[in-house]
PDB file of C-alpha atoms in Angstrom:
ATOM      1  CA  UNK A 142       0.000   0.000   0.000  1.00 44.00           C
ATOM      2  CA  UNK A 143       1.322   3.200  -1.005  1.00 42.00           C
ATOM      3  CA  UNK A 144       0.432   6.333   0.493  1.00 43.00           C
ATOM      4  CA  UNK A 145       0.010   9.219  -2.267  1.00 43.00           C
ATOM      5  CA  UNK A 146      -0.577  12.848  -2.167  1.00 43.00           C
ATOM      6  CA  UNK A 147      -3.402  13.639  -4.101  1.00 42.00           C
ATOM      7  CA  UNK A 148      -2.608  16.160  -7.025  1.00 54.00           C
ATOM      8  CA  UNK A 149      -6.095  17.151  -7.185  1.00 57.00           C
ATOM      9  CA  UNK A 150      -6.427  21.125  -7.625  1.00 82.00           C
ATOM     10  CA  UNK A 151      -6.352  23.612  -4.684  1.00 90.00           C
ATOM     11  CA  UNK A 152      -8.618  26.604  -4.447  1.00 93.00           C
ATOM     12  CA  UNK A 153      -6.577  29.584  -4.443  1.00 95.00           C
ATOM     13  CA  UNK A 154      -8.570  32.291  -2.775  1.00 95.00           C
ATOM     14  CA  UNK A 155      -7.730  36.363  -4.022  1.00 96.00           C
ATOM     15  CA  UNK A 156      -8.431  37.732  -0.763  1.00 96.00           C
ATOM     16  CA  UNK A 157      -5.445  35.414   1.010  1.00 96.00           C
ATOM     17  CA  UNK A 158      -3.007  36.083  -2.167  1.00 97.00           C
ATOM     18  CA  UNK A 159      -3.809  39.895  -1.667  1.00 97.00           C
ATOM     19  CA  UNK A 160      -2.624  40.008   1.425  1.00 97.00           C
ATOM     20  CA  UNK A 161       0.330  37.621   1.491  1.00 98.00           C
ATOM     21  CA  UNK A 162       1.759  40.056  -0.850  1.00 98.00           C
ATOM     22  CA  UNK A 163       0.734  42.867   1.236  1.00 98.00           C
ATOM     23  CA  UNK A 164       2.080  41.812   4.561  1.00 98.00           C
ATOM     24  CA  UNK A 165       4.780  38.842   3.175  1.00 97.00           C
ATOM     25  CA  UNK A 166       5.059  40.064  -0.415  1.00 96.00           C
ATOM     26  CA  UNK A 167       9.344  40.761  -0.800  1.00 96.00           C
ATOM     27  CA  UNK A 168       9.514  37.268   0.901  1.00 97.00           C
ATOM     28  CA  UNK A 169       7.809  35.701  -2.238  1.00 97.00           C
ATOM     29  CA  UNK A 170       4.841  34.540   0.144  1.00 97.00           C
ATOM     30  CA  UNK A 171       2.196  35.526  -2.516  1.00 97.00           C
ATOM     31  CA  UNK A 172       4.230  33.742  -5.201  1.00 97.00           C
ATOM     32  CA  UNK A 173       4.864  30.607  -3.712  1.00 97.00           C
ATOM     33  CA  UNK A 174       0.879  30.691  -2.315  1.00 96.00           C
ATOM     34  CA  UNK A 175      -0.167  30.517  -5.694  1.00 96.00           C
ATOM     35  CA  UNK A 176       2.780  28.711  -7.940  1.00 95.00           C
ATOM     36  CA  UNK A 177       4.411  26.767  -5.260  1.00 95.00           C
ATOM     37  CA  UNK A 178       8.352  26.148  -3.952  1.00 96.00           C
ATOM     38  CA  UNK A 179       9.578  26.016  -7.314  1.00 95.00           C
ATOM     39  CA  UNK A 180       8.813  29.680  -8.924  1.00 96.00           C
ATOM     40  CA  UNK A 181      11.733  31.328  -9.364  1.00 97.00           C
ATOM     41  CA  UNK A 182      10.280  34.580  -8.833  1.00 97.00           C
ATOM     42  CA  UNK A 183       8.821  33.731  -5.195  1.00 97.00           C
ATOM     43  CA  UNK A 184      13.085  32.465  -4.616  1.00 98.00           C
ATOM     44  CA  UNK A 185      14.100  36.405  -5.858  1.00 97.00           C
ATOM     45  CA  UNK A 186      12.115  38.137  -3.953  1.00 97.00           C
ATOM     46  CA  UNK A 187      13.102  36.401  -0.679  1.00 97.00           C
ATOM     47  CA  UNK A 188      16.860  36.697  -2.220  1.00 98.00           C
ATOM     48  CA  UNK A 189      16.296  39.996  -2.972  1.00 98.00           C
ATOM     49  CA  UNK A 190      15.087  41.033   0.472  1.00 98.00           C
ATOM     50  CA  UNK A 191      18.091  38.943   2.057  1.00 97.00           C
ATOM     51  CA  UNK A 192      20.462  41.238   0.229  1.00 97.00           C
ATOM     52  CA  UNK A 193      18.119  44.855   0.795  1.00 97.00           C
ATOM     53  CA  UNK A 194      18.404  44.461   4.650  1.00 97.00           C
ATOM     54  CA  UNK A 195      22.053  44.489   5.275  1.00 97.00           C
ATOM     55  CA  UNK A 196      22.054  47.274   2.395  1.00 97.00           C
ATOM     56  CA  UNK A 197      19.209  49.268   4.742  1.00 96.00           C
ATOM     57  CA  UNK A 198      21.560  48.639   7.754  1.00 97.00           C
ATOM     58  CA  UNK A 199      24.438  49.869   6.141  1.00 97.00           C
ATOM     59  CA  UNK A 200      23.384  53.023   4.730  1.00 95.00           C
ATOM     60  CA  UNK A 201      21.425  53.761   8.428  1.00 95.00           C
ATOM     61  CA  UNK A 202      24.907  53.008  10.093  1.00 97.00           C
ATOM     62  CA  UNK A 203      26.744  54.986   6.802  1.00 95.00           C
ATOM     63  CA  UNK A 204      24.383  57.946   7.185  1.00 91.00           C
ATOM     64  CA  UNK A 205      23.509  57.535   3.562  1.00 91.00           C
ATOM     65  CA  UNK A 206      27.043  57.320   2.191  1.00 90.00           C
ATOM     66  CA  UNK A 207      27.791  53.201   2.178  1.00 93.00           C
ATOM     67  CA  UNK A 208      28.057  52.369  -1.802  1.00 93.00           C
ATOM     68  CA  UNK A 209      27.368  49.033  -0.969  1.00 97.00           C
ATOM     69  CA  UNK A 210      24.390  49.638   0.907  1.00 96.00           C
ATOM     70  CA  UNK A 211      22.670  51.761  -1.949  1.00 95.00           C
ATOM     71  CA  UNK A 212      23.623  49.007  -4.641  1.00 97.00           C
ATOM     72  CA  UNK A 213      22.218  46.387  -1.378  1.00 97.00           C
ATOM     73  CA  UNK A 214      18.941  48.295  -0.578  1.00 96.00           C
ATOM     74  CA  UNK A 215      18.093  49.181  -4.658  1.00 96.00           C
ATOM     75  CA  UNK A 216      16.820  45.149  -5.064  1.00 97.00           C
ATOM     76  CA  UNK A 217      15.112  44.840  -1.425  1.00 97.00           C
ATOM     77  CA  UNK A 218      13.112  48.268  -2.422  1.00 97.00           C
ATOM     78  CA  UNK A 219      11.929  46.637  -5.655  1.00 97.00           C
ATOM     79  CA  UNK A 220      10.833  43.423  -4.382  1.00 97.00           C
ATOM     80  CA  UNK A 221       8.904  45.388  -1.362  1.00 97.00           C
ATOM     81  CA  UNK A 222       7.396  47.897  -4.399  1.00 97.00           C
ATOM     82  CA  UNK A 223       6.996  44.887  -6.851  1.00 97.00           C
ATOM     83  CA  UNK A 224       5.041  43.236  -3.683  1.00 97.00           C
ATOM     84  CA  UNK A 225       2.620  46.200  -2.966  1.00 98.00           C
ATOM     85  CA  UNK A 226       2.033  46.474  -6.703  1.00 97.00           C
ATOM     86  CA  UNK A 227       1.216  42.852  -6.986  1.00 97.00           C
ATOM     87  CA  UNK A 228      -1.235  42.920  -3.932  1.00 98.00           C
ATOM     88  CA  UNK A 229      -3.071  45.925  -5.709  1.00 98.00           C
ATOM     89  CA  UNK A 230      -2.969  44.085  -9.125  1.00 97.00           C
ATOM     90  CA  UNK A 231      -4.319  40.701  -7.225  1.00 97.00           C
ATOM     91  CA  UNK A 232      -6.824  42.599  -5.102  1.00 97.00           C
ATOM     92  CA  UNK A 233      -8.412  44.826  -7.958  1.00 96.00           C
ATOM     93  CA  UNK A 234      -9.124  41.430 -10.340  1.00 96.00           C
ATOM     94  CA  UNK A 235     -12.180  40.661 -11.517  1.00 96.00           C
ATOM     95  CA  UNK A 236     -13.596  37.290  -9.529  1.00 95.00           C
ATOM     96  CA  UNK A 237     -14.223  35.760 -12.782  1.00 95.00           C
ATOM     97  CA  UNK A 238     -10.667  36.592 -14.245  1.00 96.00           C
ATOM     98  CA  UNK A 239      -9.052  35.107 -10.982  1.00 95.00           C
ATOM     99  CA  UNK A 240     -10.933  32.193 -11.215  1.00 94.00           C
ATOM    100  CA  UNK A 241     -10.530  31.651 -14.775  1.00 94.00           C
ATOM    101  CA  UNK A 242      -6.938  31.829 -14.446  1.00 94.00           C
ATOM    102  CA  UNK A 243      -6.489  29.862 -10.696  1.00 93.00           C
ATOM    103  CA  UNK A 244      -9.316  27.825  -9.936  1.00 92.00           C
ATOM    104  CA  UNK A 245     -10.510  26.929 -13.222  1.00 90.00           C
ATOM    105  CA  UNK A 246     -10.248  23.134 -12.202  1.00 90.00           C
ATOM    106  CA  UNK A 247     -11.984  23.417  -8.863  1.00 89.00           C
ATOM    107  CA  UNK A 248     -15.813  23.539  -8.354  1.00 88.00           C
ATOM    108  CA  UNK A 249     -15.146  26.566  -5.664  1.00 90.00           C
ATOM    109  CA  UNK A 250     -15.329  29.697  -7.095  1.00 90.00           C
ATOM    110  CA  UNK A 251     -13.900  32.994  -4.960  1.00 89.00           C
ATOM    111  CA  UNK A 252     -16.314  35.884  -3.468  1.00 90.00           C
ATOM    112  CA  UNK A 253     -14.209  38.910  -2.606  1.00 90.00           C
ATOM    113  CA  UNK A 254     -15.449  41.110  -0.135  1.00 92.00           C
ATOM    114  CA  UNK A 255     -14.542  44.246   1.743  1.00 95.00           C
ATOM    115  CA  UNK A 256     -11.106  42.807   3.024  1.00 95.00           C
ATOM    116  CA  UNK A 257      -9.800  42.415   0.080  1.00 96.00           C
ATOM    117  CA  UNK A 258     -10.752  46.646  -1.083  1.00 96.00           C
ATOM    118  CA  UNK A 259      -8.855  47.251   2.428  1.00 97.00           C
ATOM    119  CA  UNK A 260      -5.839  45.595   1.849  1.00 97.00           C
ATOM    120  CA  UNK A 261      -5.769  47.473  -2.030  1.00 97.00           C
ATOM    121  CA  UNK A 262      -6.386  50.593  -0.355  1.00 98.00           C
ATOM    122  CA  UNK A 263      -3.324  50.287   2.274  1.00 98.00           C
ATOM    123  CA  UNK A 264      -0.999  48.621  -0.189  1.00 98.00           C
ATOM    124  CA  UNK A 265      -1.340  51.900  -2.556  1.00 98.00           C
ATOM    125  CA  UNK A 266      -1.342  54.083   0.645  1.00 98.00           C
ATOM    126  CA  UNK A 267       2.132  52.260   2.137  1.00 97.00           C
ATOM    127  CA  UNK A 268       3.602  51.670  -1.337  1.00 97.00           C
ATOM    128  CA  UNK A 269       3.095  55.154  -2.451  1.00 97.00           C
ATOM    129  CA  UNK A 270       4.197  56.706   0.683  1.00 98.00           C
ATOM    130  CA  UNK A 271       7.611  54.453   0.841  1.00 96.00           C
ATOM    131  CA  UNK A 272       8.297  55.337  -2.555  1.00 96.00           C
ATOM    132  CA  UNK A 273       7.968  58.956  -2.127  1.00 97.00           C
ATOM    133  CA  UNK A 274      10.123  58.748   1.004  1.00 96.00           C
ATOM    134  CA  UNK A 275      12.959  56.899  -1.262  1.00 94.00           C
ATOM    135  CA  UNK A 276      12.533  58.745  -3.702  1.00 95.00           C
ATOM    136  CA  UNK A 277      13.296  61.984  -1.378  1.00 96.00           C
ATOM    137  CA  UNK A 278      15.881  60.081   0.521  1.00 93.00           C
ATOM    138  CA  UNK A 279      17.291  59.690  -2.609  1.00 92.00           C
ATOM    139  CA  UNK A 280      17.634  62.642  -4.379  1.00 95.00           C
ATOM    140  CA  UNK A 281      18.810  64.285  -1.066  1.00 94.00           C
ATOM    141  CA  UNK A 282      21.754  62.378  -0.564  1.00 92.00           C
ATOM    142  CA  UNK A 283      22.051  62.945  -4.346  1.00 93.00           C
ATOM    143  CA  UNK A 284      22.362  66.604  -4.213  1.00 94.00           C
ATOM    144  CA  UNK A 285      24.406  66.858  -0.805  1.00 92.00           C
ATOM    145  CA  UNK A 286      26.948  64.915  -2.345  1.00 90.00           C
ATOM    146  CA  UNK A 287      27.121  67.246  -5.295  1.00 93.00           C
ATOM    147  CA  UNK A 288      27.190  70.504  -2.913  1.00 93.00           C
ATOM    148  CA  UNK A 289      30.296  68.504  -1.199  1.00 91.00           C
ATOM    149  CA  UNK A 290      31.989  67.983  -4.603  1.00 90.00           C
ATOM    150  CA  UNK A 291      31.732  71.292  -5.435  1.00 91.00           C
ATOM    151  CA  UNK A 292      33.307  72.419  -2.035  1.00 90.00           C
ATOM    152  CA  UNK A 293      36.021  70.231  -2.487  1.00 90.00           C
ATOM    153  CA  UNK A 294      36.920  72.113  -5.968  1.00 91.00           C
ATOM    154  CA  UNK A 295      36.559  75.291  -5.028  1.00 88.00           C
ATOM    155  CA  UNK A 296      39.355  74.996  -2.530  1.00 84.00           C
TER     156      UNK A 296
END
């Protein structure tokens, strides 16, 4: 007697995907919810956010001026935006699109409700605001490094 997994089809509910990518999204948690260990996009996210926190740390400890840690934190910041983009994309789907696409083998079909407008509504909210605070963060250290080149020439 042999004991087998079945390989029947899985419902795969919008509402849960949604907000793995809002809350777990630069780990890949949305990714490998819905394609499983083996997409290679779920594995560079979590890679990507394994190489953006030391980056984070190092321009925090560098007061902005660690090379490293801006060529570190530039992947984590995409997976975390790519995440948040990817729970708004998820979460604003049509039912019958999901469905058509996820569940078209399973007899369930999904029923999104108000959680899943909430968790669209924060991910543009906290996406939008953390890229306008990059992109500040950003072009400040940008410019005060210019203003410090130019110091050093004129003397």
């Amino acid at each position: 007697m042999s004991s087998r997994v079945s390989n029947s089809p899985r419902f795969r509910s919008k509402t849960i995907t949604a907000a793995l990518a809002f809350f777990f999204g630069s780990l890949g948690a949305h990714r490998f919810y819905l394609y499983g260990k083996r997409d290679i996009y779920g594995w560079v996210h979590l890679i990507c956010t394994l190489l953006g926190i030391p980056g984070v740390l190092l321009l925090v400890a560098s007061e902005r001026a660690s090379t490293l840690g801006w060529v570190l934190a530039v992947p984590g910041a995409v997976s975390l935006f790519a995440a948040f983009l990817s729970a708004i994309v998820y979460g604003l789907r049509p039912d019958e699109k999901w469905d058509a696409q996820f569940n078209a083998q399973t007899q369930q079909r999904s029923r999104s409700g108000w959680a899943v407008i909430f968790v669209v509504i924060f991910s543009l909210f906290i996406g939008a605001m953390l890229l306008m605070t990059g992109l500040a963060l950003s072009f400040q250290t940008y410019f005060e490094s210019q203003v410090q080149a130019a110091k050093a020439l004129s003397q």
